[in-house]
PDB file of C-alpha atoms and ligand atoms in Angstrom:
ATOM      1  CA  MET A   1      62.506 -20.526  14.110  1.00 90.00           C
ATOM      2  CA  ARG A   2      60.936 -18.578  11.236  1.00 97.00           C
ATOM      3  CA  HIS A   3      57.175 -18.276  10.650  1.00 98.00           C
ATOM      4  CA  PHE A   4      54.904 -16.697   8.045  1.00 98.00           C
ATOM      5  CA  LEU A   5      52.241 -14.974  10.125  1.00 98.00           C
ATOM      6  CA  LYS A   6      52.198 -11.661   8.293  1.00 98.00           C
ATOM      7  CA  GLU A   7      53.622 -10.372   4.992  1.00 98.00           C
ATOM      8  CA  THR A   8      56.531  -8.580   6.621  1.00 97.00           C
ATOM      9  CA  ASP A   9      57.857 -11.771   8.231  1.00 98.00           C
ATOM     10  CA  PHE A  10      59.903 -12.081   5.025  1.00 98.00           C
ATOM     11  CA  THR A  11      62.294  -9.429   3.759  1.00 97.00           C
ATOM     12  CA  ALA A  12      62.024  -8.084   0.207  1.00 98.00           C
ATOM     13  CA  GLU A  13      65.081 -10.179  -0.775  1.00 98.00           C
ATOM     14  CA  GLU A  14      63.445 -13.312   0.623  1.00 98.00           C
ATOM     15  CA  VAL A  15      60.190 -12.591  -1.213  1.00 98.00           C
ATOM     16  CA  ALA A  16      62.145 -12.217  -4.468  1.00 98.00           C
ATOM     17  CA  GLN A  17      63.686 -15.667  -3.855  1.00 98.00           C
ATOM     18  CA  ILE A  18      60.298 -17.180  -2.965  1.00 98.00           C
ATOM     19  CA  PHE A  19      58.844 -15.877  -6.252  1.00 98.00           C
ATOM     20  CA  GLU A  20      61.695 -17.383  -8.291  1.00 98.00           C
ATOM     21  CA  LEU A  21      61.307 -20.700  -6.436  1.00 98.00           C
ATOM     22  CA  ALA A  22      57.541 -20.633  -7.139  1.00 98.00           C
ATOM     23  CA  ARG A  23      58.302 -20.094 -10.850  1.00 98.00           C
ATOM     24  CA  HIS A  24      60.676 -23.081 -10.721  1.00 98.00           C
ATOM     25  CA  TYR A  25      58.053 -25.281  -9.010  1.00 98.00           C
ATOM     26  CA  LYS A  26      55.413 -24.200 -11.523  1.00 98.00           C
ATOM     27  CA  ARG A  27      57.655 -25.074 -14.476  1.00 98.00           C
ATOM     28  CA  SER A  28      58.886 -28.371 -13.109  1.00 97.00           C
ATOM     29  CA  ARG A  29      55.701 -29.620 -11.470  1.00 95.00           C
ATOM     30  CA  GLY A  30      55.981 -33.328 -10.726  1.00 86.00           C
ATOM     31  CA  ALA A  31      59.710 -33.431 -11.482  1.00 95.00           C
ATOM     32  CA  HIS A  32      61.324 -31.154  -8.911  1.00 96.00           C
ATOM     33  CA  GLU A  33      63.233 -31.898  -5.692  1.00 97.00           C
ATOM     34  CA  LYS A  34      61.308 -32.949  -2.551  1.00 98.00           C
ATOM     35  CA  PRO A  35      62.537 -30.813   0.357  1.00 98.00           C
ATOM     36  CA  LEU A  36      59.793 -32.057   2.730  1.00 98.00           C
ATOM     37  CA  ALA A  37      60.676 -35.746   2.304  1.00 98.00           C
ATOM     38  CA  GLY A  38      60.040 -37.548   5.589  1.00 98.00           C
ATOM     39  CA  GLN A  39      58.106 -34.594   7.073  1.00 98.00           C
ATOM     40  CA  THR A  40      54.511 -34.319   8.221  1.00 98.00           C
ATOM     41  CA  TRP A  41      52.757 -30.934   8.240  1.00 98.00           C
ATOM     42  CA  GLY A  42      49.506 -30.261  10.108  1.00 98.00           C
ATOM     43  CA  MET A  43      46.720 -28.033   8.787  1.00 98.00           C
ATOM     44  CA  ILE A  44      44.339 -26.617  11.424  1.00 98.00           C
ATOM     45  CA  PHE A  45      41.188 -25.137   9.879  1.00 98.00           C
ATOM     46  CA  ALA A  46      38.516 -23.351  11.936  1.00 97.00           C
ATOM     47  CA  LYS A  47      36.841 -21.909   8.806  1.00 98.00           C
ATOM     48  CA  SER A  48      35.742 -23.265   5.423  1.00 98.00           C
ATOM     49  CA  SER A  49      38.169 -23.410   2.513  1.00 98.00           C
ATOM     50  CA  THR A  50      38.463 -24.717  -1.026  1.00 98.00           C
ATOM     51  CA  ARG A  51      41.621 -23.151  -2.491  1.00 98.00           C
ATOM     52  CA  THR A  52      43.755 -22.918   0.627  1.00 98.00           C
ATOM     53  CA  ARG A  53      43.057 -26.387   1.919  1.00 98.00           C
ATOM     54  CA  VAL A  54      43.487 -28.169  -1.412  1.00 98.00           C
ATOM     55  CA  SER A  55      46.538 -26.175  -2.544  1.00 98.00           C
ATOM     56  CA  PHE A  56      48.358 -26.784   0.760  1.00 98.00           C
ATOM     57  CA  GLU A  57      47.469 -30.496   0.826  1.00 98.00           C
ATOM     58  CA  VAL A  58      48.555 -31.030  -2.774  1.00 98.00           C
ATOM     59  CA  GLY A  59      51.593 -28.766  -2.370  1.00 98.00           C
ATOM     60  CA  ILE A  60      52.943 -30.457   0.774  1.00 98.00           C
ATOM     61  CA  HIS A  61      52.455 -33.830  -0.929  1.00 98.00           C
ATOM     62  CA  GLU A  62      54.286 -32.663  -4.080  1.00 98.00           C
ATOM     63  CA  LEU A  63      57.212 -31.500  -1.920  1.00 98.00           C
ATOM     64  CA  GLY A  64      57.510 -35.044  -0.553  1.00 98.00           C
ATOM     65  CA  GLY A  65      55.739 -34.355   2.742  1.00 98.00           C
ATOM     66  CA  ASN A  66      52.610 -35.729   4.332  1.00 98.00           C
ATOM     67  CA  PRO A  67      49.793 -33.220   5.079  1.00 98.00           C
ATOM     68  CA  ILE A  68      47.229 -33.924   7.824  1.00 98.00           C
ATOM     69  CA  PHE A  69      44.023 -31.925   7.866  1.00 98.00           C
ATOM     70  CA  LEU A  70      42.855 -31.022  11.381  1.00 98.00           C
ATOM     71  CA  SER A  71      39.388 -29.505  11.537  1.00 96.00           C
ATOM     72  CA  THR A  72      38.740 -27.675  14.809  1.00 96.00           C
ATOM     73  CA  ASN A  73      35.436 -29.596  14.896  1.00 95.00           C
ATOM     74  CA  ASP A  74      37.501 -32.720  15.527  1.00 95.00           C
ATOM     75  CA  ILE A  75      40.567 -31.752  17.567  1.00 96.00           C
ATOM     76  CA  GLN A  76      40.524 -30.805  21.251  1.00 96.00           C
ATOM     77  CA  LEU A  77      41.391 -27.168  20.434  1.00 95.00           C
ATOM     78  CA  GLY A  78      37.741 -26.789  19.384  1.00 93.00           C
ATOM     79  CA  ARG A  79      36.675 -28.069  22.839  1.00 94.00           C
ATOM     80  CA  GLY A  80      38.761 -25.590  24.779  1.00 96.00           C
ATOM     81  CA  GLU A  81      42.249 -27.096  24.973  1.00 97.00           C
ATOM     82  CA  THR A  82      44.600 -24.129  25.060  1.00 97.00           C
ATOM     83  CA  ILE A  83      46.508 -22.926  22.035  1.00 97.00           C
ATOM     84  CA  SER A  84      49.704 -23.136  24.024  1.00 97.00           C
ATOM     85  CA  ASP A  85      49.218 -26.830  24.908  1.00 98.00           C
ATOM     86  CA  THR A  86      48.100 -27.603  21.340  1.00 98.00           C
ATOM     87  CA  ALA A  87      51.270 -25.957  20.003  1.00 98.00           C
ATOM     88  CA  LYS A  88      53.523 -27.879  22.406  1.00 98.00           C
ATOM     89  CA  VAL A  89      51.874 -31.234  21.700  1.00 98.00           C
ATOM     90  CA  LEU A  90      51.771 -30.877  17.910  1.00 98.00           C
ATOM     91  CA  SER A  91      55.436 -29.804  17.915  1.00 98.00           C
ATOM     92  CA  ARG A  92      56.312 -33.266  19.304  1.00 98.00           C
ATOM     93  CA  PHE A  93      54.721 -34.954  16.278  1.00 98.00           C
ATOM     94  CA  ILE A  94      54.978 -32.804  13.187  1.00 98.00           C
ATOM     95  CA  HIS A  95      57.408 -30.553  11.314  1.00 98.00           C
ATOM     96  CA  GLY A  96      55.251 -27.544  10.453  1.00 98.00           C
ATOM     97  CA  LEU A  97      51.770 -26.166  10.858  1.00 98.00           C
ATOM     98  CA  VAL A  98      49.349 -24.291   8.598  1.00 98.00           C
ATOM     99  CA  ILE A  99      46.440 -22.578  10.372  1.00 98.00           C
ATOM    100  CA  ARG A 100      43.238 -20.803   9.269  1.00 98.00           C
ATOM    101  CA  THR A 101      41.279 -19.226  12.110  1.00 98.00           C
ATOM    102  CA  PHE A 102      39.639 -16.035  13.364  1.00 98.00           C
ATOM    103  CA  LYS A 103      42.073 -14.170  15.618  1.00 98.00           C
ATOM    104  CA  GLN A 104      45.543 -13.184  14.443  1.00 98.00           C
ATOM    105  CA  SER A 105      46.659 -13.346  18.089  1.00 98.00           C
ATOM    106  CA  ASP A 106      45.813 -17.085  18.156  1.00 98.00           C
ATOM    107  CA  VAL A 107      48.148 -17.708  15.221  1.00 98.00           C
ATOM    108  CA  GLU A 108      50.869 -15.700  16.942  1.00 98.00           C
ATOM    109  CA  GLU A 109      50.373 -17.625  20.183  1.00 98.00           C
ATOM    110  CA  LEU A 110      50.635 -20.925  18.346  1.00 98.00           C
ATOM    111  CA  ALA A 111      53.944 -19.834  16.814  1.00 98.00           C
ATOM    112  CA  GLN A 112      55.215 -18.554  20.148  1.00 98.00           C
ATOM    113  CA  HIS A 113      54.529 -21.743  22.107  1.00 98.00           C
ATOM    114  CA  GLY A 114      55.420 -24.329  19.479  1.00 98.00           C
ATOM    115  CA  SER A 115      58.812 -25.237  18.111  1.00 98.00           C
ATOM    116  CA  ILE A 116      57.850 -25.703  14.442  1.00 98.00           C
ATOM    117  CA  PRO A 117      57.235 -23.195  11.611  1.00 98.00           C
ATOM    118  CA  VAL A 118      53.687 -21.804  11.464  1.00 98.00           C
ATOM    119  CA  VAL A 119      51.986 -20.465   8.307  1.00 98.00           C
ATOM    120  CA  ASN A 120      48.970 -18.143   8.471  1.00 99.00           C
ATOM    121  CA  ALA A 121      46.351 -19.495   6.052  1.00 99.00           C
ATOM    122  CA  LEU A 122      43.936 -16.592   6.813  1.00 98.00           C
ATOM    123  CA  THR A 123      42.756 -14.787   9.900  1.00 98.00           C
ATOM    124  CA  ASP A 124      40.250 -11.951  10.226  1.00 98.00           C
ATOM    125  CA  PHE A 125      43.281  -9.648  10.153  1.00 98.00           C
ATOM    126  CA  LEU A 126      45.453 -10.959   7.291  1.00 98.00           C
ATOM    127  CA  HIS A 127      45.664 -13.411   4.379  1.00 98.00           C
ATOM    128  CA  PRO A 128      49.382 -13.294   3.536  1.00 98.00           C
ATOM    129  CA  CYS A 129      49.550 -16.460   1.362  1.00 99.00           C
ATOM    130  CA  GLN A 130      46.903 -14.939  -0.902  1.00 99.00           C
ATOM    131  CA  ILE A 131      48.661 -11.595  -1.250  1.00 98.00           C
ATOM    132  CA  PHE A 132      52.039 -13.189  -2.086  1.00 98.00           C
ATOM    133  CA  THR A 133      50.241 -15.253  -4.734  1.00 99.00           C
ATOM    134  CA  ASP A 134      48.423 -12.247  -6.185  1.00 98.00           C
ATOM    135  CA  ALA A 135      51.656 -10.290  -6.502  1.00 98.00           C
ATOM    136  CA  PHE A 136      53.334 -13.319  -8.136  1.00 99.00           C
ATOM    137  CA  THR A 137      50.409 -13.661 -10.578  1.00 98.00           C
ATOM    138  CA  ALA A 138      50.773 -10.042 -11.704  1.00 98.00           C
ATOM    139  CA  ALA A 139      54.568 -10.330 -11.806  1.00 98.00           C
ATOM    140  CA  GLU A 140      54.377 -13.355 -14.131  1.00 98.00           C
ATOM    141  CA  ARG A 141      52.706 -11.120 -16.685  1.00 98.00           C
ATOM    142  CA  TRP A 142      54.808  -8.044 -16.130  1.00 98.00           C
ATOM    143  CA  ALA A 143      58.207  -9.761 -15.948  1.00 98.00           C
ATOM    144  CA  GLY A 144      57.676 -12.188 -18.847  1.00 95.00           C
ATOM    145  CA  PRO A 145      59.242 -15.671 -18.931  1.00 95.00           C
ATOM    146  CA  SER A 146      62.759 -14.701 -17.838  1.00 96.00           C
ATOM    147  CA  GLY A 147      62.462 -11.264 -16.219  1.00 98.00           C
ATOM    148  CA  ASP A 148      62.923 -10.517 -12.516  1.00 98.00           C
ATOM    149  CA  LEU A 149      59.508 -11.199 -10.985  1.00 98.00           C
ATOM    150  CA  PHE A 150      59.907  -9.137  -7.838  1.00 98.00           C
ATOM    151  CA  ALA A 151      61.465  -6.147  -9.626  1.00 98.00           C
ATOM    152  CA  SER A 152      58.533  -6.019 -12.070  1.00 98.00           C
ATOM    153  CA  LEU A 153      56.214  -4.974  -9.222  1.00 98.00           C
ATOM    154  CA  LYS A 154      58.111  -1.828  -8.349  1.00 98.00           C
ATOM    155  CA  GLY A 155      56.057   1.377  -8.659  1.00 98.00           C
ATOM    156  CA  ARG A 156      52.871  -0.429  -9.763  1.00 98.00           C
ATOM    157  CA  LYS A 157      49.560   0.593  -8.237  1.00 98.00           C
ATOM    158  CA  VAL A 158      46.851  -1.671  -6.809  1.00 98.00           C
ATOM    159  CA  ALA A 159      43.344  -0.347  -6.161  1.00 98.00           C
ATOM    160  CA  TYR A 160      41.387  -2.282  -3.557  1.00 98.00           C
ATOM    161  CA  LEU A 161      37.614  -1.683  -3.570  1.00 98.00           C
ATOM    162  CA  GLY A 162      34.805  -2.526  -1.153  1.00 98.00           C
ATOM    163  CA  ASP A 163      35.499  -3.960   2.285  1.00 98.00           C
ATOM    164  CA  THR A 164      38.530  -1.885   3.174  1.00 98.00           C
ATOM    165  CA  GLY A 165      38.514  -2.830   6.847  1.00 98.00           C
ATOM    166  CA  PHE A 166      39.201  -6.571   6.795  1.00 98.00           C
ATOM    167  CA  ASN A 167      41.840  -9.198   6.001  1.00 98.00           C
ATOM    168  CA  MET A 168      42.379  -8.732   2.254  1.00 98.00           C
ATOM    169  CA  ALA A 169      42.622  -4.933   2.473  1.00 98.00           C
ATOM    170  CA  ASN A 170      44.988  -5.196   5.443  1.00 98.00           C
ATOM    171  CA  SER A 171      47.152  -7.687   3.598  1.00 98.00           C
ATOM    172  CA  TRP A 172      47.397  -5.401   0.578  1.00 98.00           C
ATOM    173  CA  ILE A 173      48.495  -2.555   2.854  1.00 98.00           C
ATOM    174  CA  LEU A 174      51.405  -4.625   4.206  1.00 97.00           C
ATOM    175  CA  GLY A 175      52.079  -6.450   0.937  1.00 98.00           C
ATOM    176  CA  ALA A 176      52.168  -3.430  -1.356  1.00 97.00           C
ATOM    177  CA  ASN A 177      54.716  -1.762   0.864  1.00 96.00           C
ATOM    178  CA  LEU A 178      56.897  -4.868   0.900  1.00 97.00           C
ATOM    179  CA  PHE A 179      56.675  -5.275  -2.900  1.00 98.00           C
ATOM    180  CA  GLY A 180      57.441  -1.598  -3.627  1.00 97.00           C
ATOM    181  CA  MET A 181      53.899  -1.006  -4.894  1.00 98.00           C
ATOM    182  CA  LYS A 182      51.377   1.765  -4.188  1.00 98.00           C
ATOM    183  CA  VAL A 183      47.968   0.895  -2.758  1.00 98.00           C
ATOM    184  CA  SER A 184      44.786   2.913  -2.867  1.00 98.00           C
ATOM    185  CA  LEU A 185      41.755   1.661  -0.941  1.00 98.00           C
ATOM    186  CA  GLY A 186      38.261   2.758  -1.928  1.00 98.00           C
ATOM    187  CA  GLY A 187      35.512   1.961   0.563  1.00 98.00           C
ATOM    188  CA  PRO A 188      32.924   3.451   2.941  1.00 98.00           C
ATOM    189  CA  ALA A 189      34.355   5.718   5.654  1.00 98.00           C
ATOM    190  CA  SER A 190      32.867   3.336   8.249  1.00 98.00           C
ATOM    191  CA  ASP A 191      35.104   0.541   6.900  1.00 98.00           C
ATOM    192  CA  ALA A 192      38.376   2.454   6.683  1.00 98.00           C
ATOM    193  CA  PRO A 193      41.544   0.581   7.710  1.00 98.00           C
ATOM    194  CA  GLY A 194      41.719   0.219  11.503  1.00 97.00           C
ATOM    195  CA  GLU A 195      44.284   1.419  14.018  1.00 97.00           C
ATOM    196  CA  GLU A 196      46.043  -1.938  14.307  1.00 97.00           C
ATOM    197  CA  ILE A 197      46.910  -2.192  10.611  1.00 97.00           C
ATOM    198  CA  LYS A 198      47.814   1.500  10.478  1.00 97.00           C
ATOM    199  CA  ALA A 199      50.294   1.009  13.319  1.00 96.00           C
ATOM    200  CA  LEU A 200      51.776  -2.086  11.700  1.00 95.00           C
ATOM    201  CA  ALA A 201      52.066  -0.332   8.334  1.00 95.00           C
ATOM    202  CA  ALA A 202      53.726   2.681   9.962  1.00 94.00           C
ATOM    203  CA  LYS A 203      56.220   0.393  11.715  1.00 92.00           C
ATOM    204  CA  SER A 204      57.400  -0.966   8.386  1.00 85.00           C
ATOM    205  CA  GLY A 205      57.457   2.478   6.768  1.00 81.00           C
ATOM    206  CA  GLY A 206      54.380   1.757   4.669  1.00 86.00           C
ATOM    207  CA  THR A 207      51.944   4.285   3.290  1.00 91.00           C
ATOM    208  CA  PHE A 208      48.536   3.856   1.678  1.00 97.00           C
ATOM    209  CA  GLN A 209      45.737   6.016   0.358  1.00 98.00           C
ATOM    210  CA  PHE A 210      42.173   5.646   1.609  1.00 98.00           C
ATOM    211  CA  THR A 211      39.317   7.317  -0.248  1.00 98.00           C
ATOM    212  CA  SER A 212      35.547   7.043  -0.373  1.00 98.00           C
ATOM    213  CA  ASP A 213      35.630   7.887  -4.104  1.00 98.00           C
ATOM    214  CA  PRO A 214      35.962   4.611  -6.081  1.00 98.00           C
ATOM    215  CA  TYR A 215      37.088   6.478  -9.212  1.00 98.00           C
ATOM    216  CA  GLU A 216      39.883   8.193  -7.329  1.00 98.00           C
ATOM    217  CA  ALA A 217      40.996   4.774  -6.033  1.00 98.00           C
ATOM    218  CA  VAL A 218      41.201   3.133  -9.479  1.00 98.00           C
ATOM    219  CA  LYS A 219      42.857   6.074 -11.262  1.00 98.00           C
ATOM    220  CA  ASP A 220      46.122   4.854 -12.884  1.00 98.00           C
ATOM    221  CA  ALA A 221      45.754   1.436 -11.197  1.00 98.00           C
ATOM    222  CA  ASP A 222      47.608  -1.580 -12.646  1.00 99.00           C
ATOM    223  CA  ILE A 223      45.478  -3.985 -10.573  1.00 99.00           C
ATOM    224  CA  VAL A 224      41.824  -3.585  -9.579  1.00 99.00           C
ATOM    225  CA  TYR A 225      41.077  -5.898  -6.657  1.00 99.00           C
ATOM    226  CA  THR A 226      37.996  -6.727  -4.653  1.00 99.00           C
ATOM    227  CA  ASP A 227      36.723  -9.307  -2.183  1.00 98.00           C
ATOM    228  CA  VAL A 228      33.352 -10.338  -0.744  1.00 98.00           C
ATOM    229  CA  TRP A 229      31.501  -7.743   1.312  1.00 98.00           C
ATOM    230  CA  ALA A 230      30.601 -10.153   4.118  1.00 98.00           C
ATOM    231  CA  SER A 231      33.537 -12.367   5.062  1.00 98.00           C
ATOM    232  CA  MET A 232      33.427 -15.637   6.978  1.00 98.00           C
ATOM    233  CA  GLY A 233      31.980 -14.804  10.391  1.00 97.00           C
ATOM    234  CA  GLN A 234      30.103 -11.688   9.133  1.00 97.00           C
ATOM    235  CA  GLU A 235      27.175 -13.468   7.473  1.00 96.00           C
ATOM    236  CA  SER A 236      24.593 -11.893   9.803  1.00 98.00           C
ATOM    237  CA  GLU A 237      25.629  -8.414   8.575  1.00 97.00           C
ATOM    238  CA  SER A 238      25.325  -9.300   4.876  1.00 97.00           C
ATOM    239  CA  LYS A 239      22.401  -6.998   4.049  1.00 98.00           C
ATOM    240  CA  ILE A 240      23.689  -3.870   5.770  1.00 98.00           C
ATOM    241  CA  ARG A 241      27.208  -4.363   4.418  1.00 98.00           C
ATOM    242  CA  HIS A 242      25.802  -4.918   0.911  1.00 98.00           C
ATOM    243  CA  ASP A 243      23.968  -1.597   1.033  1.00 98.00           C
ATOM    244  CA  ARG A 244      26.922   0.447   2.199  1.00 98.00           C
ATOM    245  CA  MET A 245      29.478  -1.197  -0.132  1.00 98.00           C
ATOM    246  CA  MET A 246      27.378  -1.106  -3.332  1.00 98.00           C
ATOM    247  CA  PRO A 247      28.968   2.188  -4.527  1.00 98.00           C
ATOM    248  CA  PHE A 248      32.308   0.333  -4.614  1.00 98.00           C
ATOM    249  CA  GLN A 249      31.122  -2.550  -6.818  1.00 98.00           C
ATOM    250  CA  VAL A 250      33.707  -3.333  -9.516  1.00 99.00           C
ATOM    251  CA  ASN A 251      31.664  -3.080 -12.710  1.00 98.00           C
ATOM    252  CA  LYS A 252      32.723  -2.528 -16.320  1.00 98.00           C
ATOM    253  CA  LYS A 253      32.613   1.254 -15.991  1.00 98.00           C
ATOM    254  CA  LEU A 254      34.776   1.362 -12.869  1.00 98.00           C
ATOM    255  CA  PHE A 255      37.239  -1.207 -14.276  1.00 99.00           C
ATOM    256  CA  ALA A 256      37.542   0.880 -17.462  1.00 98.00           C
ATOM    257  CA  ALA A 257      38.627   3.859 -15.328  1.00 98.00           C
ATOM    258  CA  ALA A 258      41.858   2.054 -14.330  1.00 99.00           C
ATOM    259  CA  LYS A 259      44.872   1.776 -16.689  1.00 98.00           C
ATOM    260  CA  PRO A 260      43.936   0.324 -20.114  1.00 98.00           C
ATOM    261  CA  ASP A 261      45.959  -2.833 -19.416  1.00 98.00           C
ATOM    262  CA  ALA A 262      44.926  -3.200 -15.748  1.00 98.00           C
ATOM    263  CA  LEU A 263      44.311  -6.688 -14.358  1.00 99.00           C
ATOM    264  CA  PHE A 264      41.210  -7.623 -12.387  1.00 99.00           C
ATOM    265  CA  MET A 265      41.877  -9.774  -9.337  1.00 99.00           C
ATOM    266  CA  HIS A 266      39.783 -11.396  -6.620  1.00 98.00           C
ATOM    267  CA  CYS A 267      40.902 -13.907  -4.000  1.00 98.00           C
ATOM    268  CA  LEU A 268      37.674 -15.935  -4.511  1.00 98.00           C
ATOM    269  CA  PRO A 269      35.084 -17.102  -3.694  1.00 98.00           C
ATOM    270  CA  ALA A 270      33.318 -14.284  -5.620  1.00 98.00           C
ATOM    271  CA  HIS A 271      29.698 -13.196  -5.444  1.00 98.00           C
ATOM    272  CA  SER A 272      28.795 -12.200  -8.990  1.00 98.00           C
ATOM    273  CA  GLY A 273      26.494  -9.164  -9.059  1.00 98.00           C
ATOM    274  CA  GLU A 274      27.637  -8.029  -5.627  1.00 98.00           C
ATOM    275  CA  GLU A 275      31.272  -6.892  -5.222  1.00 98.00           C
ATOM    276  CA  VAL A 276      31.963  -7.608  -8.934  1.00 98.00           C
ATOM    277  CA  THR A 277      29.762  -7.870 -12.009  1.00 99.00           C
ATOM    278  CA  GLN A 278      29.766 -10.877 -14.324  1.00 98.00           C
ATOM    279  CA  ASP A 279      31.133  -8.873 -17.281  1.00 98.00           C
ATOM    280  CA  VAL A 280      34.265  -8.077 -15.253  1.00 98.00           C
ATOM    281  CA  LEU A 281      34.600 -11.725 -14.150  1.00 98.00           C
ATOM    282  CA  ASP A 282      34.391 -12.696 -17.851  1.00 98.00           C
ATOM    283  CA  HIS A 283      36.813  -9.961 -18.965  1.00 98.00           C
ATOM    284  CA  PRO A 284      40.011 -11.067 -20.788  1.00 98.00           C
ATOM    285  CA  ARG A 285      42.059  -9.161 -18.202  1.00 98.00           C
ATOM    286  CA  CYS A 286      40.426 -11.017 -15.283  1.00 98.00           C
ATOM    287  CA  VAL A 287      43.056 -13.400 -13.875  1.00 98.00           C
ATOM    288  CA  ILE A 288      41.176 -15.013 -10.975  1.00 98.00           C
ATOM    289  CA  PHE A 289      41.844 -18.621 -11.980  1.00 98.00           C
ATOM    290  CA  ASP A 290      45.570 -17.979 -12.459  1.00 98.00           C
ATOM    291  CA  GLU A 291      45.564 -16.542  -8.923  1.00 98.00           C
ATOM    292  CA  ALA A 292      43.830 -19.694  -7.696  1.00 98.00           C
ATOM    293  CA  GLU A 293      46.332 -22.006  -9.459  1.00 98.00           C
ATOM    294  CA  ASN A 294      49.310 -20.009  -8.258  1.00 98.00           C
ATOM    295  CA  ARG A 295      48.332 -20.563  -4.619  1.00 99.00           C
ATOM    296  CA  LEU A 296      49.813 -24.023  -5.104  1.00 98.00           C
ATOM    297  CA  HIS A 297      53.156 -22.910  -6.535  1.00 98.00           C
ATOM    298  CA  VAL A 298      53.703 -19.929  -4.216  1.00 99.00           C
ATOM    299  CA  GLN A 299      52.725 -21.787  -1.032  1.00 98.00           C
ATOM    300  CA  LYS A 300      55.063 -24.634  -1.977  1.00 98.00           C
ATOM    301  CA  ALA A 301      57.842 -22.050  -2.197  1.00 98.00           C
ATOM    302  CA  ILE A 302      56.845 -20.539   1.179  1.00 98.00           C
ATOM    303  CA  VAL A 303      56.733 -23.900   2.943  1.00 98.00           C
ATOM    304  CA  ALA A 304      59.998 -25.112   1.379  1.00 98.00           C
ATOM    305  CA  THR A 305      61.704 -21.842   2.381  1.00 98.00           C
ATOM    306  CA  LEU A 306      60.520 -22.111   5.995  1.00 98.00           C
ATOM    307  CA  ALA A 307      61.548 -25.783   6.167  1.00 98.00           C
ATOM    308  CA  LYS A 308      65.053 -24.818   4.981  1.00 97.00           C
ATOM    309  CA  MET A 309      65.296 -22.006   7.551  1.00 95.00           C
ATOM    310  CA  ARG A 310      64.584 -24.253  10.546  1.00 80.00           C
TER     311      ARG A 310
HETATM  312  N1  LIG B 401      41.028 -17.435  -1.510  1.00 67.47           N
HETATM  313  C1  LIG B 401      40.908 -18.383  -0.568  1.00 67.47           C
HETATM  314  O1  LIG B 401      41.620 -18.385   0.454  1.00 67.47           O
HETATM  315  O2  LIG B 401      39.952 -19.308  -0.829  1.00 67.47           O
HETATM  316  P1  LIG B 401      39.425 -20.477   0.140  1.00 67.47           P
HETATM  317  O3  LIG B 401      38.616 -19.796   1.223  1.00 67.47           O
HETATM  318  O4  LIG B 401      38.605 -21.346  -0.752  1.00 67.47           O
HETATM  319  O5  LIG B 401      40.601 -21.174   0.734  1.00 67.47           O
HETATM  320  N1  LIG B 402      37.639 -11.913   3.215  1.00 67.47           N
HETATM  321  C1  LIG B 402      37.282 -13.290   2.920  1.00 67.47           C
HETATM  322  C2  LIG B 402      38.397 -13.952   2.198  1.00 67.47           C
HETATM  323  C3  LIG B 402      38.137 -15.399   1.832  1.00 67.47           C
HETATM  324  C4  LIG B 402      39.304 -16.024   1.116  1.00 67.47           C
HETATM  325  C5  LIG B 402      36.953 -14.001   4.220  1.00 67.47           C
HETATM  326  O1  LIG B 402      37.682 -13.788   5.209  1.00 67.47           O
HETATM  327  O2  LIG B 402      35.953 -14.733   4.268  1.00 67.47           O
END
């Protein structure tokens, strides 16, 4: 049984195939094959979502499957039923499971005790569906209409600014290594990547740069990336995090210090005037809505690939 719990659950060759399949689904939307015909996929969400929820629901439907949304406010998991029992029970009904929650270990436990593919739709530790989509979005531009998407990423540099100690930064550390990219993280020393992600990166031979100088981070970058400073679950720390991350705000001046053709990316939702200024969000090289759209195409390719691997 194969799962997508972290970026490195797929090999580089598999990611290359997923990207080409996503391009195919994007081009033939509404007219492509339906590999999930007759299947039902569950979607457990313990946190809010716009993009992830809607893109998975629409995507599973477009692949011929039936998505069911399971808020933890409604299912017994939210009232203390164990993850292990939830995994065993759901495996008797459905063909795959998408989950957004807090702890990465909960997602791993679900995969371990169930007998269906599990997809990580964001934890505090990682957001792998987002990072695959972001890489695909850049590759679409760099490879052109018929070039090799995956190969176009090789040697490119992503600069990640702001909250360098949470899910999006961690996912770039694992993702960049898998895609053959370089990653430089610019954030406060107090928010440097933690031991767990460092160990995981080392295991897969990955390297990254961490600096508290935002200009050093963006130097020669092909992608400038940021995310909110207070993620879901950190709302009570908003003020203190805002103050310490302000030097890493992506504004016009910092964006201009990257490569002249650099792309600006953000997973969204964005807080204009905080981690990014409005002039950068309005910039012609800001591709945030392409990233949002591509969640649909890339996740369809991920789900279809896992369904085929069963
Ligand atoms: N980027 C992202 O995962 O957005 P949602 O929280 O809206 O799903
Ligand atoms: N880091 C953000 C990402 C949202 C898509 C969060 O976890 O809230």
